PDB file of N, CA and C in Angstrom:
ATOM      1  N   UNK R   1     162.416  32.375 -77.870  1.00  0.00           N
ATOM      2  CA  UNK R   1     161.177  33.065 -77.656  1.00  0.00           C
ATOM      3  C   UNK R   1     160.816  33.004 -76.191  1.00  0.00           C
ATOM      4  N   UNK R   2     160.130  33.578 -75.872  1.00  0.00           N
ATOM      5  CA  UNK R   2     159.795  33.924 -74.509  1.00  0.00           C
ATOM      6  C   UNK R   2     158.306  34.302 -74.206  1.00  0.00           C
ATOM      7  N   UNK R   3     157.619  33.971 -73.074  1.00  0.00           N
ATOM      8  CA  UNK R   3     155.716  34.070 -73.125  1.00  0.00           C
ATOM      9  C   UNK R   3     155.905  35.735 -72.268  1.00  0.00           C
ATOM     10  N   UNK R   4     155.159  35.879 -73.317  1.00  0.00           N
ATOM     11  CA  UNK R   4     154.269  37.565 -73.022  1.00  0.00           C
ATOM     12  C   UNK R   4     153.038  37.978 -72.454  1.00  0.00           C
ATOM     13  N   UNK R   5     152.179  37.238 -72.906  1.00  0.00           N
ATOM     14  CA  UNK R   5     151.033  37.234 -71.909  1.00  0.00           C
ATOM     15  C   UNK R   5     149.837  36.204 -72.843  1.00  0.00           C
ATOM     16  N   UNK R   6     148.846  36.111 -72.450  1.00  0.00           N
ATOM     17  CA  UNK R   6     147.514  35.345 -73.038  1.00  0.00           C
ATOM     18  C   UNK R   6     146.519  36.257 -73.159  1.00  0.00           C
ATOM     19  N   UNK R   7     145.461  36.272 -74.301  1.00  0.00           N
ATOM     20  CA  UNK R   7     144.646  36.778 -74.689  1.00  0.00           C
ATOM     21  C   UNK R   7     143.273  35.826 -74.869  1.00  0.00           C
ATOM     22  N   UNK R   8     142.239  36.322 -75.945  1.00  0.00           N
ATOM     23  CA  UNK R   8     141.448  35.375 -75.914  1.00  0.00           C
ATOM     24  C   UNK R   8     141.622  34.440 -77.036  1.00  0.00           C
ATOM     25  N   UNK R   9     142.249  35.181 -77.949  1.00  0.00           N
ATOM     26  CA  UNK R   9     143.030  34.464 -79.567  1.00  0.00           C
ATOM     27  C   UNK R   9     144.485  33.316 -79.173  1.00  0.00           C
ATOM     28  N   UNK R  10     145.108  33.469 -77.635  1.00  0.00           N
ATOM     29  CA  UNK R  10     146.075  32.739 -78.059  1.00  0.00           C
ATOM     30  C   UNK R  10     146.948  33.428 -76.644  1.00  0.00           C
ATOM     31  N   UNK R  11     147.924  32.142 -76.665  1.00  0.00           N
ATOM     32  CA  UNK R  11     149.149  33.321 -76.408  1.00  0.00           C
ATOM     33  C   UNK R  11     150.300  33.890 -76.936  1.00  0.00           C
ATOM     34  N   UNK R  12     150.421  35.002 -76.316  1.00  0.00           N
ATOM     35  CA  UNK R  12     151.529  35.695 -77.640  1.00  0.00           C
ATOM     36  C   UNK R  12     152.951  35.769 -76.909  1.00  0.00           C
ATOM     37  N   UNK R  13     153.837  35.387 -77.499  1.00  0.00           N
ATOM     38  CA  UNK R  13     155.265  35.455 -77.339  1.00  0.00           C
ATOM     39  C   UNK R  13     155.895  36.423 -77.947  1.00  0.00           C
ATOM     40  N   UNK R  14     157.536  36.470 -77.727  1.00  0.00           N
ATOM     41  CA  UNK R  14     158.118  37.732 -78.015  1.00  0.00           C
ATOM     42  C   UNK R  14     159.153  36.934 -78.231  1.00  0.00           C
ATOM     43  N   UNK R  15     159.867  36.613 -79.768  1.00  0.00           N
ATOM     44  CA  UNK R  15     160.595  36.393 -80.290  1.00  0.00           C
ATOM     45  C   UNK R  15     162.251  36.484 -80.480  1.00  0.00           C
ATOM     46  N   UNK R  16     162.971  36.020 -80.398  1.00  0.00           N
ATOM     47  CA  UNK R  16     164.397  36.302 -80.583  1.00  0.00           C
ATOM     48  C   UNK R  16     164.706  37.100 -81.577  1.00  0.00           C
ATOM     49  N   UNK R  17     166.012  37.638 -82.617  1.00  0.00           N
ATOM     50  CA  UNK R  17     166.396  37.820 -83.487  1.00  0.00           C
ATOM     51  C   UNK R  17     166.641  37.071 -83.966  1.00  0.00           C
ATOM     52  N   UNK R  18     167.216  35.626 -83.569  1.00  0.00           N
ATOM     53  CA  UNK R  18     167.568  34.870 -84.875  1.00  0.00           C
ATOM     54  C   UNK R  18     166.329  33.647 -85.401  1.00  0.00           C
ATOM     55  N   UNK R  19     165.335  34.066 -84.350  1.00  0.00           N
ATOM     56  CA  UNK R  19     164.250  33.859 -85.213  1.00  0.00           C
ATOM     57  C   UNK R  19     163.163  34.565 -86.010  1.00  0.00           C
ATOM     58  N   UNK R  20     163.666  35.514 -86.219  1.00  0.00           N
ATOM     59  CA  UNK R  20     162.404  36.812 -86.811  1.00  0.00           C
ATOM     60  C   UNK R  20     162.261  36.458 -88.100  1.00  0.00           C
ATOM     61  N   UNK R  21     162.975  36.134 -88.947  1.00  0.00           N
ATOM     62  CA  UNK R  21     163.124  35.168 -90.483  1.00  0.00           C
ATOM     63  C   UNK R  21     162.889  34.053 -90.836  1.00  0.00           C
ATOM     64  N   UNK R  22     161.469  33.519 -90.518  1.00  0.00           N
ATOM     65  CA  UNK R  22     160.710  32.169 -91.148  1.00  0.00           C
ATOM     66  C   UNK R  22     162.139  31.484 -91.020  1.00  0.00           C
ATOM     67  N   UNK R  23     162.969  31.555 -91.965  1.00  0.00           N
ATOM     68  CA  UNK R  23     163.519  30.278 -92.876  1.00  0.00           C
ATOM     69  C   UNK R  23     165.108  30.168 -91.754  1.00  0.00           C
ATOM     70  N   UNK R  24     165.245  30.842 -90.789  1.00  0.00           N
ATOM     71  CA  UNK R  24     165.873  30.910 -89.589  1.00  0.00           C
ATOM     72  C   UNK R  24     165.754  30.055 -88.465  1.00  0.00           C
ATOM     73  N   UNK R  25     164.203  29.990 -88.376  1.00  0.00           N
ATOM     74  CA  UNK R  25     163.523  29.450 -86.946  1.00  0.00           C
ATOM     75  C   UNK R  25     164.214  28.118 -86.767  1.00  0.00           C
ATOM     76  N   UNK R  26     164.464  27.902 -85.515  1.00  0.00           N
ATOM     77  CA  UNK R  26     164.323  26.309 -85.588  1.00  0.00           C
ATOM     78  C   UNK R  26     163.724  25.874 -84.764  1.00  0.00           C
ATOM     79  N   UNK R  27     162.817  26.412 -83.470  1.00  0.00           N
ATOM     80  CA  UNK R  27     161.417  26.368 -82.441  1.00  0.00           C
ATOM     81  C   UNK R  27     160.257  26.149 -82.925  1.00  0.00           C
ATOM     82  N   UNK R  28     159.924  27.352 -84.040  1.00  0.00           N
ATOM     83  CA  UNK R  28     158.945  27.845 -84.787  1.00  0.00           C
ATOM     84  C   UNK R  28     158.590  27.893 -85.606  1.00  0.00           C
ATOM     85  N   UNK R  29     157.351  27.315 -86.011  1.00  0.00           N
ATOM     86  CA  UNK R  29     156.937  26.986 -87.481  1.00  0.00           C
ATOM     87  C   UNK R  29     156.263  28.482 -87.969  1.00  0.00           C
ATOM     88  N   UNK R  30     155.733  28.653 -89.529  1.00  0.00           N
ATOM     89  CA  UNK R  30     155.510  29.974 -89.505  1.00  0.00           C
ATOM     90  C   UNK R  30     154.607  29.558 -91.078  1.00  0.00           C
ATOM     91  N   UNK R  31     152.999  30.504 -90.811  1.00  0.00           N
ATOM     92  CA  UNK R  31     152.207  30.186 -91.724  1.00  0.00           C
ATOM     93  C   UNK R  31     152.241  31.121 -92.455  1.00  0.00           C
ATOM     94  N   UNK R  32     152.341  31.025 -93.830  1.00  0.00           N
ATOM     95  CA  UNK R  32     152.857  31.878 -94.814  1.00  0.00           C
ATOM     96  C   UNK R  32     150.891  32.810 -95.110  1.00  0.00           C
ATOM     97  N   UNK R  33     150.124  32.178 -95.240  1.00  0.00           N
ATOM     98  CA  UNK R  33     148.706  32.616 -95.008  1.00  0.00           C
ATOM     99  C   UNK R  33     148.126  33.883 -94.299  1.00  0.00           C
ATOM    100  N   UNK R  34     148.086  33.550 -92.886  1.00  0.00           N
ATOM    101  CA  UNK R  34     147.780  33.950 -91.892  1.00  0.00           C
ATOM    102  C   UNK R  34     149.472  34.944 -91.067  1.00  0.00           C
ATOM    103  N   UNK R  35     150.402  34.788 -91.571  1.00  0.00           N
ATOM    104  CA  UNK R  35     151.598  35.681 -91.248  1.00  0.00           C
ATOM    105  C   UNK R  35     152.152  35.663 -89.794  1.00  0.00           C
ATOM    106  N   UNK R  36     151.673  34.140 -89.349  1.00  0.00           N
ATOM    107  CA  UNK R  36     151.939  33.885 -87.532  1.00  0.00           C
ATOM    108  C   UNK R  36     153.463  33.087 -87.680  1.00  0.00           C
ATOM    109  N   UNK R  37     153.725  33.114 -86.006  1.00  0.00           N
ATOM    110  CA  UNK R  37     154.560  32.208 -86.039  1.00  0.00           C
ATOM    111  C   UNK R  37     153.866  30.871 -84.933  1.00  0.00           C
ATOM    112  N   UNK R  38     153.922  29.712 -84.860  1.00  0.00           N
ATOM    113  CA  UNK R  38     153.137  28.812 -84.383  1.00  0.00           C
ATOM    114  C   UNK R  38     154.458  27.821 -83.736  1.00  0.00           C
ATOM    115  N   UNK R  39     153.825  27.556 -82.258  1.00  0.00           N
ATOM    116  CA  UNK R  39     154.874  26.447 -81.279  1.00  0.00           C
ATOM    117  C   UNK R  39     154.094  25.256 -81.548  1.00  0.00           C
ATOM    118  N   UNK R  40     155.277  24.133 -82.135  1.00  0.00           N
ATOM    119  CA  UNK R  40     154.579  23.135 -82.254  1.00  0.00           C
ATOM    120  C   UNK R  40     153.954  22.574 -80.812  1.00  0.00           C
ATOM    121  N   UNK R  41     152.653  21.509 -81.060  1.00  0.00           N
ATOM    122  CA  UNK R  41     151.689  21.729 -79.856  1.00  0.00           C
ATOM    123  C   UNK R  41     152.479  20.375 -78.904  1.00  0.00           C
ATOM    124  N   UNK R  42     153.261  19.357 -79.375  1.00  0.00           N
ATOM    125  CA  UNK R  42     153.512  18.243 -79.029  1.00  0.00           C
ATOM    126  C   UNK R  42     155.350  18.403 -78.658  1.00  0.00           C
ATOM    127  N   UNK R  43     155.711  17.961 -77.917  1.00  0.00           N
ATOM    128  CA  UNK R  43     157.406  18.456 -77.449  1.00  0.00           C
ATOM    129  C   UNK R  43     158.026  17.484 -78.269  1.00  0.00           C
ATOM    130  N   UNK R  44     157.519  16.092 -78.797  1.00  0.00           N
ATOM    131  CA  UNK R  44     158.043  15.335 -79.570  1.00  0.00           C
ATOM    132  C   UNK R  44     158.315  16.363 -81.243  1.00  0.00           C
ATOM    133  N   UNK R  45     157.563  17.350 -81.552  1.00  0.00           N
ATOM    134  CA  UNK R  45     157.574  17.736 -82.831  1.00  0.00           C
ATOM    135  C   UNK R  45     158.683  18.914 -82.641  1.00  0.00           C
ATOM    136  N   UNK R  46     159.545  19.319 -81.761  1.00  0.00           N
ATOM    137  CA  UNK R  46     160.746  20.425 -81.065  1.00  0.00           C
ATOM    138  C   UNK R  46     161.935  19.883 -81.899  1.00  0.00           C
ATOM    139  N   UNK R  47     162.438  20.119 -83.476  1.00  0.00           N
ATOM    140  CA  UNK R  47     163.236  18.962 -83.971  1.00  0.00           C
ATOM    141  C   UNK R  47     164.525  19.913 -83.923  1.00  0.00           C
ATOM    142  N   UNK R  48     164.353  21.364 -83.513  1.00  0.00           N
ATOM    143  CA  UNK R  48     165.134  22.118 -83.501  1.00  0.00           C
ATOM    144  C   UNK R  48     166.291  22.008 -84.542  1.00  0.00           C
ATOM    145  N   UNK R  49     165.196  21.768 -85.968  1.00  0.00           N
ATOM    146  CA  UNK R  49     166.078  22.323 -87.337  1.00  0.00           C
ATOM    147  C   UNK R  49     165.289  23.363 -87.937  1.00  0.00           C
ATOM    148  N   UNK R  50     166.038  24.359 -88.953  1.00  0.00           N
ATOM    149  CA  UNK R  50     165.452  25.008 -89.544  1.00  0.00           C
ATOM    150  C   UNK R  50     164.253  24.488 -90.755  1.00  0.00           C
ATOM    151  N   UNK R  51     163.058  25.271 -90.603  1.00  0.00           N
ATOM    152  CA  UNK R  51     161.755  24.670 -91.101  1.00  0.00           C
ATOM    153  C   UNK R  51     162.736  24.539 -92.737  1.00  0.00           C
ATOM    154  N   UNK R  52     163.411  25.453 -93.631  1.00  0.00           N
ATOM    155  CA  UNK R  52     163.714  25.164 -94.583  1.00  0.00           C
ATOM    156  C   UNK R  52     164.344  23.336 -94.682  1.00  0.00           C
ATOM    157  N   UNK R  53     165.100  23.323 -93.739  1.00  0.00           N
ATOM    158  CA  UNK R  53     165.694  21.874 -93.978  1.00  0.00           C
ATOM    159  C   UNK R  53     165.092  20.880 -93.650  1.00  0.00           C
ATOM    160  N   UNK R  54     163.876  20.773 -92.720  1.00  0.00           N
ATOM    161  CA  UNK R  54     163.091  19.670 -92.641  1.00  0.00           C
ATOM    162  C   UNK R  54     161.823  19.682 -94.013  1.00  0.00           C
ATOM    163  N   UNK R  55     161.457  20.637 -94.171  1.00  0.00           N
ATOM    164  CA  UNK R  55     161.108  20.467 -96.027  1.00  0.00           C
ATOM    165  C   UNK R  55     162.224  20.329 -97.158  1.00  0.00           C
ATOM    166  N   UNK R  56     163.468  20.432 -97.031  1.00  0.00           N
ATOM    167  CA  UNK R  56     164.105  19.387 -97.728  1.00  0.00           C
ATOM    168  C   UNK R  56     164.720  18.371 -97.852  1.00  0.00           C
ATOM    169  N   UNK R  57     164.294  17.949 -96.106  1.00  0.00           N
ATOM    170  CA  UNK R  57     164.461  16.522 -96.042  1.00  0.00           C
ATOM    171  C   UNK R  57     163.408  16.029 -96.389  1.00  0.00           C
ATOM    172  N   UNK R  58     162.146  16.421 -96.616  1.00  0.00           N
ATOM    173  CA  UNK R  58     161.127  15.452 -96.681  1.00  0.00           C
ATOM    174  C   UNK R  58     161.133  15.509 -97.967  1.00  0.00           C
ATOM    175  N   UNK R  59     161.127  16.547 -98.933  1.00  0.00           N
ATOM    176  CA  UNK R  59     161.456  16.226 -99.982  1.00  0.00           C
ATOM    177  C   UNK R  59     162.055  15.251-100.484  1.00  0.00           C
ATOM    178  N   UNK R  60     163.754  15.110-100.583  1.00  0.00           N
ATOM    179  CA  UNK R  60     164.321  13.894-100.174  1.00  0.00           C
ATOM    180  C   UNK R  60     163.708  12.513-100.339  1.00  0.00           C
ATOM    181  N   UNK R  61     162.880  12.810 -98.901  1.00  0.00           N
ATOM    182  CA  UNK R  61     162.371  11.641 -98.960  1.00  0.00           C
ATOM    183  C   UNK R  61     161.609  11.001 -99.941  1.00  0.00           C
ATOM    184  N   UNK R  62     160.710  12.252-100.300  1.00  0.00           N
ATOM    185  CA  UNK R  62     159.521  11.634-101.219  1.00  0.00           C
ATOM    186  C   UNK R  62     159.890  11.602-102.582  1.00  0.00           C
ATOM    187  N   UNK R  63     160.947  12.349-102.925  1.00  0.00           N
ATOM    188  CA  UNK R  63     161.683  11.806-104.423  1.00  0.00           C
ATOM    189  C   UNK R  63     162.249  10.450-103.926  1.00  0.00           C
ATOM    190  N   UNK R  64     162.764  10.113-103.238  1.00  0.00           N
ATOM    191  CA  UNK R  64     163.557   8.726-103.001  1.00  0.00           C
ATOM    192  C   UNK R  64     162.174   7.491-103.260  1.00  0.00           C
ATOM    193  N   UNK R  65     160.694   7.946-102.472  1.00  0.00           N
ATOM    194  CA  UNK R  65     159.731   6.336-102.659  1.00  0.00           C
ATOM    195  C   UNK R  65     159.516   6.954-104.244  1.00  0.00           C
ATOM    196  N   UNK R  66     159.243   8.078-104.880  1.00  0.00           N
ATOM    197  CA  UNK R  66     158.840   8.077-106.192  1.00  0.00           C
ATOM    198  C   UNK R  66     160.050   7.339-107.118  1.00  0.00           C
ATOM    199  N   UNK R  67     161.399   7.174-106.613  1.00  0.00           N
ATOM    200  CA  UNK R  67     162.150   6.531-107.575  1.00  0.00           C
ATOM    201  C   UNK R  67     162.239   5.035-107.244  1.00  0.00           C
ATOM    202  N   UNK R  68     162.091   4.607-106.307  1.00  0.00           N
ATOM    203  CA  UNK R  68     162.750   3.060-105.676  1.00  0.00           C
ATOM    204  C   UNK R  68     161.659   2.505-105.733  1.00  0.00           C
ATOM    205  N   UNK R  69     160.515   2.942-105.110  1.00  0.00           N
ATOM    206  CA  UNK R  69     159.071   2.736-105.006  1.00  0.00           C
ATOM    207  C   UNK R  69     158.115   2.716-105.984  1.00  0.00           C
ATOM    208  N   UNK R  70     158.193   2.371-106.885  1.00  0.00           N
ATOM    209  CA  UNK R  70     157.522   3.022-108.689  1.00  0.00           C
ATOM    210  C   UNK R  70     156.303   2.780-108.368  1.00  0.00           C
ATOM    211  N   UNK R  71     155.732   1.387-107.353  1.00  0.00           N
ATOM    212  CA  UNK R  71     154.638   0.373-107.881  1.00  0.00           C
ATOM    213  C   UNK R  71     153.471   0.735-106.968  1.00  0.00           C
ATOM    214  N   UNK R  72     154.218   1.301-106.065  1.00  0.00           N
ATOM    215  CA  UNK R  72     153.421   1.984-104.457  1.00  0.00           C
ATOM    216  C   UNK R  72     153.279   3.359-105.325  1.00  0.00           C
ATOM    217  N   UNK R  73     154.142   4.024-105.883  1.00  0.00           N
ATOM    218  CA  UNK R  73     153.943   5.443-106.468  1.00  0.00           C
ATOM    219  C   UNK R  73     152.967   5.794-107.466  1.00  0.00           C
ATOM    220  N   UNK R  74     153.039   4.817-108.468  1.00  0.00           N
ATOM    221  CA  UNK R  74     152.074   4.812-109.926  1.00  0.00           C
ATOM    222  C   UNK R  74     150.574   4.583-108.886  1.00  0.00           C
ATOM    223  N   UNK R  75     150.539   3.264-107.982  1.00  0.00           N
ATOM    224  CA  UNK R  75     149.134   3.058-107.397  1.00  0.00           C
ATOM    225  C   UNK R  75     148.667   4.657-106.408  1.00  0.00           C
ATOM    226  N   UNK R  76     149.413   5.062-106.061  1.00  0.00           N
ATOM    227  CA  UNK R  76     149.245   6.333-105.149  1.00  0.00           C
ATOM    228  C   UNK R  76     148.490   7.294-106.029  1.00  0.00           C
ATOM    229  N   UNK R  77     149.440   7.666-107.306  1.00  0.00           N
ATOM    230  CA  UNK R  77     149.177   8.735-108.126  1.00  0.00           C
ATOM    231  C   UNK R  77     147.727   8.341-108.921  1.00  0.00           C
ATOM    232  N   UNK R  78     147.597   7.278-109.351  1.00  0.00           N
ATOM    233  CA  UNK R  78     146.509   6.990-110.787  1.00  0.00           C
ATOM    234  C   UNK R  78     145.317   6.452-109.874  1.00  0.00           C
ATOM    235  N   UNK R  79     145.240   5.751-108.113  1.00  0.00           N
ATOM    236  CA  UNK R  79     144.191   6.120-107.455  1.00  0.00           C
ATOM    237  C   UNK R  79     143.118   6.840-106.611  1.00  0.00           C
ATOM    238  N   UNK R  80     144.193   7.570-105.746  1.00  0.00           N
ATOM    239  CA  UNK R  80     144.270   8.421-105.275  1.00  0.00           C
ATOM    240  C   UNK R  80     142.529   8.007-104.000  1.00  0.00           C
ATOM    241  N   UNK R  81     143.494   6.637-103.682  1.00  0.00           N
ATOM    242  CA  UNK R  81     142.320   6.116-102.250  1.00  0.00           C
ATOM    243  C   UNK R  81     143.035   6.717-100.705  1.00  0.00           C
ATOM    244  N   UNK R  82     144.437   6.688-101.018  1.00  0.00           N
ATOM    245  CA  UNK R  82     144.925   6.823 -99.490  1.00  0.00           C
ATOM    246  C   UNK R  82     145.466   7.778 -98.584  1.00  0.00           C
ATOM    247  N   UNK R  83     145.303   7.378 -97.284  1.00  0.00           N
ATOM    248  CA  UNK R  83     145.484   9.558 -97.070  1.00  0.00           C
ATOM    249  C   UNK R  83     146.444   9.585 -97.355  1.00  0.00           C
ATOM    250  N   UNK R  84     147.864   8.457 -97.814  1.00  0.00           N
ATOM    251  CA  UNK R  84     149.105   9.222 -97.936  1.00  0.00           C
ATOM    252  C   UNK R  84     148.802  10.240 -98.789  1.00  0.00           C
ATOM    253  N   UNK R  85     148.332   9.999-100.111  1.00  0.00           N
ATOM    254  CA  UNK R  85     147.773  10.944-100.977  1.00  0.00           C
ATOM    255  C   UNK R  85     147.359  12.004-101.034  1.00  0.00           C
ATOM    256  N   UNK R  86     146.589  12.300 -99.708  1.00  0.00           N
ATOM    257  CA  UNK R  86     146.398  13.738 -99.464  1.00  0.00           C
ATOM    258  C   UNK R  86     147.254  14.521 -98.422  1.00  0.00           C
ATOM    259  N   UNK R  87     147.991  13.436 -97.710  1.00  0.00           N
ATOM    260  CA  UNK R  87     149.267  14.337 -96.617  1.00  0.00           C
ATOM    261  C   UNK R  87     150.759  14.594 -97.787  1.00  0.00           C
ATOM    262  N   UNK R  88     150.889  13.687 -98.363  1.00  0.00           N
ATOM    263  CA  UNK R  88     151.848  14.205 -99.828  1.00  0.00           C
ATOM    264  C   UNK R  88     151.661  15.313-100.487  1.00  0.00           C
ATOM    265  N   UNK R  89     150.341  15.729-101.207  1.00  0.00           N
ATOM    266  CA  UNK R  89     149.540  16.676-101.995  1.00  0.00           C
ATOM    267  C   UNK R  89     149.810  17.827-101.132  1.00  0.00           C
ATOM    268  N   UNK R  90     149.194  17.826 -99.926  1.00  0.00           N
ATOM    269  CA  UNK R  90     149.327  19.241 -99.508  1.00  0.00           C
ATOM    270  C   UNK R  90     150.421  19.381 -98.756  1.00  0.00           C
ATOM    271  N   UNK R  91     151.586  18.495 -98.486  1.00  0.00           N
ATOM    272  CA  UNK R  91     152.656  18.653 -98.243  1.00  0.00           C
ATOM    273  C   UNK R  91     153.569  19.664 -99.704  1.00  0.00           C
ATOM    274  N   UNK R  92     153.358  18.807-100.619  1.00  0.00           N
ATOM    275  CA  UNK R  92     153.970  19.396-102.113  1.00  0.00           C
ATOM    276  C   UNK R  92     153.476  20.949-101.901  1.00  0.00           C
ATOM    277  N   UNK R  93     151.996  21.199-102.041  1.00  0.00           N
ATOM    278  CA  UNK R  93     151.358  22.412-102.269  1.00  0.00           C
ATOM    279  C   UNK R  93     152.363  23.764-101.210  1.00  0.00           C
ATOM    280  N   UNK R  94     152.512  23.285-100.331  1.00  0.00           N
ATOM    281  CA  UNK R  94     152.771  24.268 -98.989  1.00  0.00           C
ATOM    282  C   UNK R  94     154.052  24.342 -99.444  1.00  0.00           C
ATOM    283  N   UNK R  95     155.055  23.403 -99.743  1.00  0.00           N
ATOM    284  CA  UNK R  95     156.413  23.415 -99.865  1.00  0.00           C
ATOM    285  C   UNK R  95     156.700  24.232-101.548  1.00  0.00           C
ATOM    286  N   UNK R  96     155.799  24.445-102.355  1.00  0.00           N
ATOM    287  CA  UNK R  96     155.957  24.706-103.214  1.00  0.00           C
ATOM    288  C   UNK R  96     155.274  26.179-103.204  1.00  0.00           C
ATOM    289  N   UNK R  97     155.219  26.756-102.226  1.00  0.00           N
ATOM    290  CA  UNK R  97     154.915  28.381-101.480  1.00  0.00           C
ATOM    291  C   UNK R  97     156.048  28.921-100.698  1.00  0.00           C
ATOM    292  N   UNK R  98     156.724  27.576-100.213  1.00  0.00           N
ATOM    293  CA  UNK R  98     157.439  28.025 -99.099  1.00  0.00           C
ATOM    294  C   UNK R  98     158.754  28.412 -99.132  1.00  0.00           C
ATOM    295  N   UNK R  99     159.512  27.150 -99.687  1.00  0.00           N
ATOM    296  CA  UNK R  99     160.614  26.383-100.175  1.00  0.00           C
ATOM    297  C   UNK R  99     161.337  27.976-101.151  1.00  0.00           C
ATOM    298  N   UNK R 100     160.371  28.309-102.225  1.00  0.00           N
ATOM    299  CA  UNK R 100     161.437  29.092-102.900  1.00  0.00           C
ATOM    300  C   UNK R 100     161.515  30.291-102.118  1.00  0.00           C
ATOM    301  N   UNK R 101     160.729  30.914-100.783  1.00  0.00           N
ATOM    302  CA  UNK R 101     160.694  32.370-100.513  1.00  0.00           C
ATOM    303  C   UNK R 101     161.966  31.896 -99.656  1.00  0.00           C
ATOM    304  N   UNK R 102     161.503  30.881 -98.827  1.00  0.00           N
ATOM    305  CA  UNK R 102     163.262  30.815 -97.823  1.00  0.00           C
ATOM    306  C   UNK R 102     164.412  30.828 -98.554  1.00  0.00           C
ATOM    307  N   UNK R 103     164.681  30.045 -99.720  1.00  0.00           N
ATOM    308  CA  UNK R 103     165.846  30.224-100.723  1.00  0.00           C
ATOM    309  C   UNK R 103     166.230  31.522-100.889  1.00  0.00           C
ATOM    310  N   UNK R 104     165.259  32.022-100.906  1.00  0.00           N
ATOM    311  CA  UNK R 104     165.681  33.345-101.740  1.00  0.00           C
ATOM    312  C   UNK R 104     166.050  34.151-100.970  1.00  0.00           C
ATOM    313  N   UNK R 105     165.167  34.209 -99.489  1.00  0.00           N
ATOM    314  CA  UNK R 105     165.333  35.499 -98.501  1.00  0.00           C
ATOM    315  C   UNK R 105     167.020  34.903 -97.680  1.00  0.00           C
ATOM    316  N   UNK R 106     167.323  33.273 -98.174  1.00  0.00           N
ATOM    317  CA  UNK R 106     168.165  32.583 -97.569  1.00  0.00           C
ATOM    318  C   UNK R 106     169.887  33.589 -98.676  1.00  0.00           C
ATOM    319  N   UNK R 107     169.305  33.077 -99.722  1.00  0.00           N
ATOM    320  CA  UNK R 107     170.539  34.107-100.785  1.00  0.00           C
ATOM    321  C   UNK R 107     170.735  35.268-100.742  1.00  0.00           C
ATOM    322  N   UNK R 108     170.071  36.143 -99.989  1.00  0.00           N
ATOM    323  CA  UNK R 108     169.886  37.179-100.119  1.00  0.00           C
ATOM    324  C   UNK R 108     170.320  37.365 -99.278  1.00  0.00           C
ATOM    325  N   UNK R 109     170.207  37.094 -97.741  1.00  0.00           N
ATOM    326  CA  UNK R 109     170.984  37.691 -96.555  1.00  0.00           C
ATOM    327  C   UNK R 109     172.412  37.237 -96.335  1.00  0.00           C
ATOM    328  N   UNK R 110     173.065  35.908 -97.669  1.00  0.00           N
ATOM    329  CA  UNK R 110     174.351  35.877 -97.155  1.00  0.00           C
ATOM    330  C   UNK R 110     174.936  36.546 -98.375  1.00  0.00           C
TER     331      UNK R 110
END
């Protein structure tokens, strides 16, 4: 991607081809909502993988504490005091919007 100019909303860039397909990017995150594409704000968050595979690594992850982890998991789920609880929740929610359109637009173009 490349900077195009600034406005009062933002600045707007001008995109590659092999990032024009959400589930492609690996710079650019992309809000399924609002229909943007968004630079992460911190250079530490630049993981330069595709957004599909870092939601199924985290996935991954979070099936792995729900199986090994039962005692931290059951207290997570049946209290629901800690922010993990709500960065999990709307992690699930978003990935469960996201996850099947990249699959699909992913099967579809090979």
């Amino acid at each position: 991607w490349s900077f195009t100019k600034k406005n009062e909303h933002g600045l707007l860039f001008e995109i590659s081809p092999q990032d024009k397909e959400p589930w492609t990017s690996t710079s650019l995150l992309f809000d399924m909502e609002k229909n943007q594409y968004y630079i992460p704000s911190q250079r530490e968050q630049f993981l330069r993988l595709p957004e599909m595979t870092i939601h199924y690594l985290i996935l991954y992850n979070v099936g792995m504490i729900a199986r090994y982890e039962t005692e931290w998991w059951y207290e997570l789920l049946t209290q629901h005091i800690s922010d993990d609880y709500v960065l999990i929740q709307q992690f699930l929610l978003v990935t469960e919007k996201k996850f099947p359109k990249y699959a699909s637009q992913f099967l579809l173009h090979f």
